[in-house]
Amino acid sequence: MMTHVYFDFFGTLVDYDPDIHPADANAPHGATTRLGLELSPDQASAAWETAWSELDGRAQESGRECSMWEIARRFFELSGVPQAPHAAVDRLVDEYLAAWTANIQLASDVPACLRELSAAGLQLSVVSNTHHPRLVQEQLARFGIAGSFRRVHTSVEIGWRKPRPELFDTVLERDGIVASQAAFVGDTWTADVAGPRAAGMRAYYVGVPAAGRVPVPMRELAARIRAANMELPGDGPARISSRRPHPSRPDPAR
């Protein structure tokens, strides 16, 4: 019987723009300008993208998560500042994330789904790939749904990112349950479906519809999970749901 439901955050509970260059502000250019560097906005953006690609790409290959501070320090190195002041690094991270999260919106039907699952006695938590240890918690509070979740597990504080089994093993161990007691809900097939399935969980997909990925609206997700809980153990494969298209992304949520 399932007792816990784990939700991915970005692209699942909220809708967001995955572009690593927010349209509203160029925080990397602002950071170099404050240090007296003569980089154009385009040059600063290019250095930021290089730093991001290097560290996020390495994390994707190894499964070991990197942090926003590592990306920011690498950006300063590429910009000609090998030992950037801590205050400059912190300010860049804060200003960048403020711009990147400005247009995030709560996904439709999420509050009702969370209320229904909680009313059914299921323990809800978030498991998210993210480069910042407080970002997800801050956004949950921003949208008024933090109280729905017992815990928030992030790749940057665990050290591993989805779909690595080490991350799922850590989450299950923290909650004192086995994989058959858990369901996972997410929008990225490899991270949120294949990974949890390999760990022994049921998986509910809310990403891009495709062959073998049957669309189910978020408003029906709670009913699907409750129905699955009434099935006998081992009765068939994990259920899959799908809500809306979502692009692939190397972004702060990853």
Short mmCIF file of C-alpha atoms in Angstrom, two decimals:
data_model
loop_
_atom_site.label_atom_id
_atom_site.label_comp_id
_atom_site.label_asym_id
_atom_site.label_seq_id
_atom_site.Cartn_x
_atom_site.Cartn_y
_atom_site.Cartn_z
CA MET A 1 0.00 0.00 0.00
CA MET A 2 1.25 3.46 -0.85
CA THR A 3 1.69 5.78 2.10
CA HIS A 4 3.88 8.50 0.55
CA VAL A 5 3.66 10.57 -2.63
CA TYR A 6 6.72 12.44 -3.87
CA PHE A 7 6.33 15.38 -6.22
CA ASP A 8 8.90 16.89 -8.51
CA PHE A 9 8.68 20.69 -8.27
CA PHE A 10 9.66 22.59 -11.41
CA GLY A 11 7.40 21.75 -14.33
CA THR A 12 5.16 19.65 -12.08
CA LEU A 13 3.84 21.81 -9.24
CA VAL A 14 4.72 25.06 -11.00
CA ASP A 15 5.00 26.30 -14.57
CA TYR A 16 8.18 28.17 -15.41
CA ASP A 17 10.49 29.32 -18.18
CA PRO A 18 13.55 27.04 -18.21
CA ASP A 19 15.74 29.50 -20.13
CA ILE A 20 18.90 30.23 -18.10
CA HIS A 21 18.85 33.85 -19.38
CA PRO A 22 15.88 35.62 -17.72
CA ALA A 23 14.41 38.27 -20.00
CA ASP A 24 13.75 40.75 -17.18
CA ALA A 25 17.34 41.20 -15.96
CA ASN A 26 20.92 40.31 -16.79
CA ALA A 27 22.31 39.61 -13.32
CA PRO A 28 25.69 38.35 -14.61
CA HIS A 29 26.29 41.62 -16.48
CA GLY A 30 25.32 43.60 -13.41
CA ALA A 31 27.80 41.60 -11.34
CA THR A 32 30.72 42.24 -13.68
CA THR A 33 29.84 45.93 -13.97
CA ARG A 34 29.97 46.34 -10.19
CA LEU A 35 33.50 44.91 -10.25
CA GLY A 36 34.57 47.38 -12.93
CA LEU A 37 34.87 44.80 -15.72
CA GLU A 38 34.26 45.96 -19.27
CA LEU A 39 32.06 43.13 -20.49
CA SER A 40 29.08 43.76 -22.72
CA PRO A 41 25.72 42.23 -21.80
CA ASP A 42 26.20 39.63 -24.53
CA GLN A 43 29.70 38.76 -23.30
CA ALA A 44 28.44 38.36 -19.74
CA SER A 45 25.59 36.16 -20.92
CA ALA A 46 27.99 34.01 -22.94
CA ALA A 47 30.28 33.54 -19.94
CA TRP A 48 27.30 32.64 -17.77
CA GLU A 49 26.12 30.07 -20.30
CA THR A 50 29.61 28.55 -20.50
CA ALA A 51 29.87 28.27 -16.72
CA TRP A 52 26.41 26.76 -16.57
CA SER A 53 27.06 24.27 -19.35
CA GLU A 54 30.34 23.13 -17.82
CA LEU A 55 29.07 22.49 -14.31
CA ASP A 56 25.52 21.38 -15.06
CA GLY A 57 26.78 19.15 -17.86
CA ARG A 58 29.31 17.55 -15.53
CA ALA A 59 26.57 17.03 -12.93
CA GLN A 60 24.30 15.38 -15.47
CA GLU A 61 27.08 12.96 -16.45
CA SER A 62 28.22 12.10 -12.93
CA GLY A 63 24.93 12.42 -11.07
CA ARG A 64 26.68 14.64 -8.51
CA GLU A 65 24.81 17.92 -8.09
CA CYS A 66 26.48 21.31 -8.35
CA SER A 67 25.44 24.51 -6.60
CA MET A 68 24.56 28.01 -7.77
CA TRP A 69 27.63 29.30 -5.92
CA GLU A 70 29.90 26.98 -7.91
CA ILE A 71 28.34 28.21 -11.14
CA ALA A 72 28.68 31.84 -10.07
CA ARG A 73 32.34 31.40 -9.09
CA ARG A 74 33.10 29.72 -12.41
CA PHE A 75 31.38 32.62 -14.19
CA PHE A 76 33.64 35.11 -12.44
CA GLU A 77 36.70 33.02 -13.35
CA LEU A 78 35.70 33.07 -17.02
CA SER A 79 35.15 36.81 -16.73
CA GLY A 80 38.68 37.41 -15.46
CA VAL A 81 38.11 37.34 -11.69
CA PRO A 82 39.67 34.10 -10.36
CA GLN A 83 38.97 34.96 -6.71
CA ALA A 84 35.66 36.82 -6.65
CA PRO A 85 34.64 38.27 -3.26
CA HIS A 86 32.11 36.14 -1.39
CA ALA A 87 29.72 39.08 -1.24
CA ALA A 88 29.84 39.44 -5.02
CA VAL A 89 29.13 35.74 -5.53
CA ASP A 90 26.24 35.79 -3.06
CA ARG A 91 24.74 38.90 -4.62
CA LEU A 92 24.95 37.43 -8.12
CA VAL A 93 23.20 34.23 -6.99
CA ASP A 94 20.45 36.19 -5.21
CA GLU A 95 19.84 38.62 -8.07
CA TYR A 96 19.94 35.91 -10.71
CA LEU A 97 17.40 33.72 -8.91
CA ALA A 98 15.13 36.70 -8.22
CA ALA A 99 14.98 37.35 -11.96
CA TRP A 100 14.73 33.67 -12.92
CA THR A 101 11.83 32.95 -10.54
CA ALA A 102 9.89 36.18 -11.18
CA ASN A 103 7.46 34.66 -13.68
CA ILE A 104 6.98 31.23 -12.11
CA GLN A 105 3.31 30.35 -11.66
CA LEU A 106 1.50 27.68 -9.69
CA ALA A 107 0.30 24.98 -12.06
CA SER A 108 -3.44 24.60 -12.48
CA ASP A 109 -5.33 22.08 -10.34
CA VAL A 110 -2.35 21.55 -8.03
CA PRO A 111 -3.90 22.86 -4.77
CA ALA A 112 -7.01 20.70 -5.18
CA CYS A 113 -4.88 17.64 -5.97
CA LEU A 114 -2.75 18.18 -2.86
CA ARG A 115 -5.81 18.65 -0.65
CA GLU A 116 -7.38 15.45 -1.99
CA LEU A 117 -4.25 13.39 -1.46
CA SER A 118 -3.75 14.75 2.05
CA ALA A 119 -7.38 14.04 2.90
CA ALA A 120 -6.79 10.44 1.82
CA GLY A 121 -4.09 10.17 4.51
CA LEU A 122 -1.09 10.17 2.18
CA GLN A 123 2.17 11.82 3.24
CA LEU A 124 3.33 14.33 0.61
CA SER A 125 6.90 15.50 0.01
CA VAL A 126 8.86 17.25 -2.73
CA VAL A 127 11.93 15.72 -4.38
CA SER A 128 13.56 18.20 -6.73
CA ASN A 129 16.73 18.60 -8.72
CA THR A 130 17.93 22.10 -7.91
CA HIS A 131 21.20 24.01 -7.59
CA HIS A 132 20.04 26.04 -4.57
CA PRO A 133 19.19 24.55 -1.14
CA ARG A 134 16.39 27.02 -0.27
CA LEU A 135 14.90 27.79 -3.68
CA VAL A 136 12.14 25.18 -3.66
CA GLN A 137 11.11 25.91 -0.06
CA GLU A 138 10.88 29.62 -0.84
CA GLN A 139 8.69 29.00 -3.87
CA LEU A 140 6.41 26.61 -1.98
CA ALA A 141 5.87 29.33 0.62
CA ARG A 142 5.36 31.94 -2.10
CA PHE A 143 2.47 29.97 -3.58
CA GLY A 144 0.94 29.01 -0.24
CA ILE A 145 1.39 25.25 -0.55
CA ALA A 146 4.34 24.67 1.79
CA GLY A 147 2.01 23.30 4.46
CA SER A 148 0.94 20.48 2.16
CA PHE A 149 4.37 18.88 2.28
CA ARG A 150 5.98 16.96 5.11
CA ARG A 151 9.49 17.30 3.70
CA VAL A 152 11.46 18.86 0.86
CA HIS A 153 14.33 16.77 -0.48
CA THR A 154 16.72 18.52 -2.86
CA SER A 155 19.53 17.19 -4.99
CA VAL A 156 21.93 19.89 -3.88
CA GLU A 157 21.64 18.98 -0.19
CA ILE A 158 21.58 15.22 -0.79
CA GLY A 159 24.50 15.49 -3.21
CA TRP A 160 22.95 13.31 -5.92
CA ARG A 161 20.44 14.27 -8.57
CA LYS A 162 17.57 12.36 -10.09
CA PRO A 163 17.56 9.74 -11.56
CA ARG A 164 20.50 8.40 -9.55
CA PRO A 165 19.42 5.58 -7.23
CA GLU A 166 21.43 7.10 -4.38
CA LEU A 167 18.99 10.02 -4.24
CA PHE A 168 15.90 7.82 -4.11
CA ASP A 169 17.52 5.50 -1.56
CA THR A 170 18.28 8.50 0.66
CA VAL A 171 14.72 9.83 0.42
CA LEU A 172 13.16 6.47 1.27
CA GLU A 173 15.58 5.94 4.16
CA ARG A 174 14.78 9.37 5.59
CA ASP A 175 11.06 8.56 5.56
CA GLY A 176 11.57 5.06 6.90
CA ILE A 177 9.66 3.35 4.10
CA VAL A 178 10.31 0.92 1.27
CA ALA A 179 9.86 1.77 -2.41
CA SER A 180 6.57 -0.12 -2.75
CA GLN A 181 5.02 2.35 -0.30
CA ALA A 182 5.82 5.34 -2.53
CA ALA A 183 4.56 6.99 -5.68
CA PHE A 184 6.44 9.60 -7.67
CA VAL A 185 4.90 12.41 -9.74
CA GLY A 186 6.93 14.41 -12.24
CA ASP A 187 7.27 15.91 -15.70
CA THR A 188 10.66 14.54 -16.81
CA TRP A 189 10.61 10.94 -18.01
CA THR A 190 14.15 9.89 -17.09
CA ALA A 191 14.31 11.68 -13.75
CA ASP A 192 10.72 11.29 -12.57
CA VAL A 193 9.49 8.05 -14.14
CA ALA A 194 12.40 5.79 -15.14
CA GLY A 195 14.39 6.60 -11.99
CA PRO A 196 11.59 5.99 -9.49
CA ARG A 197 10.46 2.89 -11.37
CA ALA A 198 13.97 1.46 -11.21
CA ALA A 199 13.88 2.11 -7.46
CA GLY A 200 10.62 0.17 -7.16
CA MET A 201 8.11 3.03 -6.93
CA ARG A 202 5.00 3.68 -8.96
CA ALA A 203 5.46 6.61 -11.34
CA TYR A 204 2.92 9.19 -12.52
CA TYR A 205 4.14 11.18 -15.49
CA VAL A 206 2.94 14.76 -16.03
CA GLY A 207 5.14 15.77 -18.94
CA VAL A 208 5.05 15.61 -22.71
CA PRO A 209 2.52 13.14 -24.15
CA ALA A 210 4.16 10.51 -26.36
CA ALA A 211 3.92 6.87 -27.27
CA GLY A 212 3.44 4.90 -24.07
CA ARG A 213 2.82 8.06 -22.05
CA VAL A 214 -0.93 8.37 -21.61
CA PRO A 215 -2.17 11.89 -20.76
CA VAL A 216 -4.13 12.26 -17.48
CA PRO A 217 -5.09 15.73 -16.18
CA MET A 218 -3.70 16.84 -12.84
CA ARG A 219 -7.26 17.10 -11.57
CA GLU A 220 -7.56 13.31 -11.96
CA LEU A 221 -4.21 12.42 -10.43
CA ALA A 222 -5.40 12.01 -6.85
CA ALA A 223 -8.19 9.67 -7.95
CA ARG A 224 -5.69 7.58 -9.92
CA ILE A 225 -3.39 7.26 -6.92
CA ARG A 226 -6.25 6.33 -4.61
CA ALA A 227 -7.45 3.74 -7.11
CA ALA A 228 -3.94 2.28 -7.37
CA ASN A 229 -3.88 1.96 -3.60
CA MET A 230 -6.88 -0.32 -3.78
CA GLU A 231 -5.12 -2.72 -6.15
CA LEU A 232 -3.40 -5.82 -4.85
CA PRO A 233 0.41 -5.54 -4.38
CA GLY A 234 2.28 -6.15 -7.62
CA ASP A 235 -0.90 -5.91 -9.71
CA GLY A 236 0.44 -4.59 -13.01
CA PRO A 237 2.87 -1.85 -14.00
CA ALA A 238 3.07 1.65 -12.62
CA ARG A 239 0.33 3.98 -13.72
CA ILE A 240 1.41 6.92 -15.85
CA SER A 241 -0.21 10.31 -16.25
CA SER A 242 0.59 13.31 -18.39
CA ARG A 243 -0.56 16.88 -18.07
CA ARG A 244 1.12 19.22 -20.50
CA PRO A 245 4.14 19.67 -22.78
CA HIS A 246 7.38 20.70 -21.17
CA PRO A 247 10.74 21.39 -22.81
CA SER A 248 13.99 19.81 -21.78
CA ARG A 249 16.14 22.19 -19.83
CA PRO A 250 19.52 22.81 -18.27
CA ASP A 251 18.24 25.28 -15.68
CA PRO A 252 18.26 26.26 -11.96
CA ALA A 253 15.71 23.57 -11.32
CA ARG A 254 18.03 20.91 -12.65
#
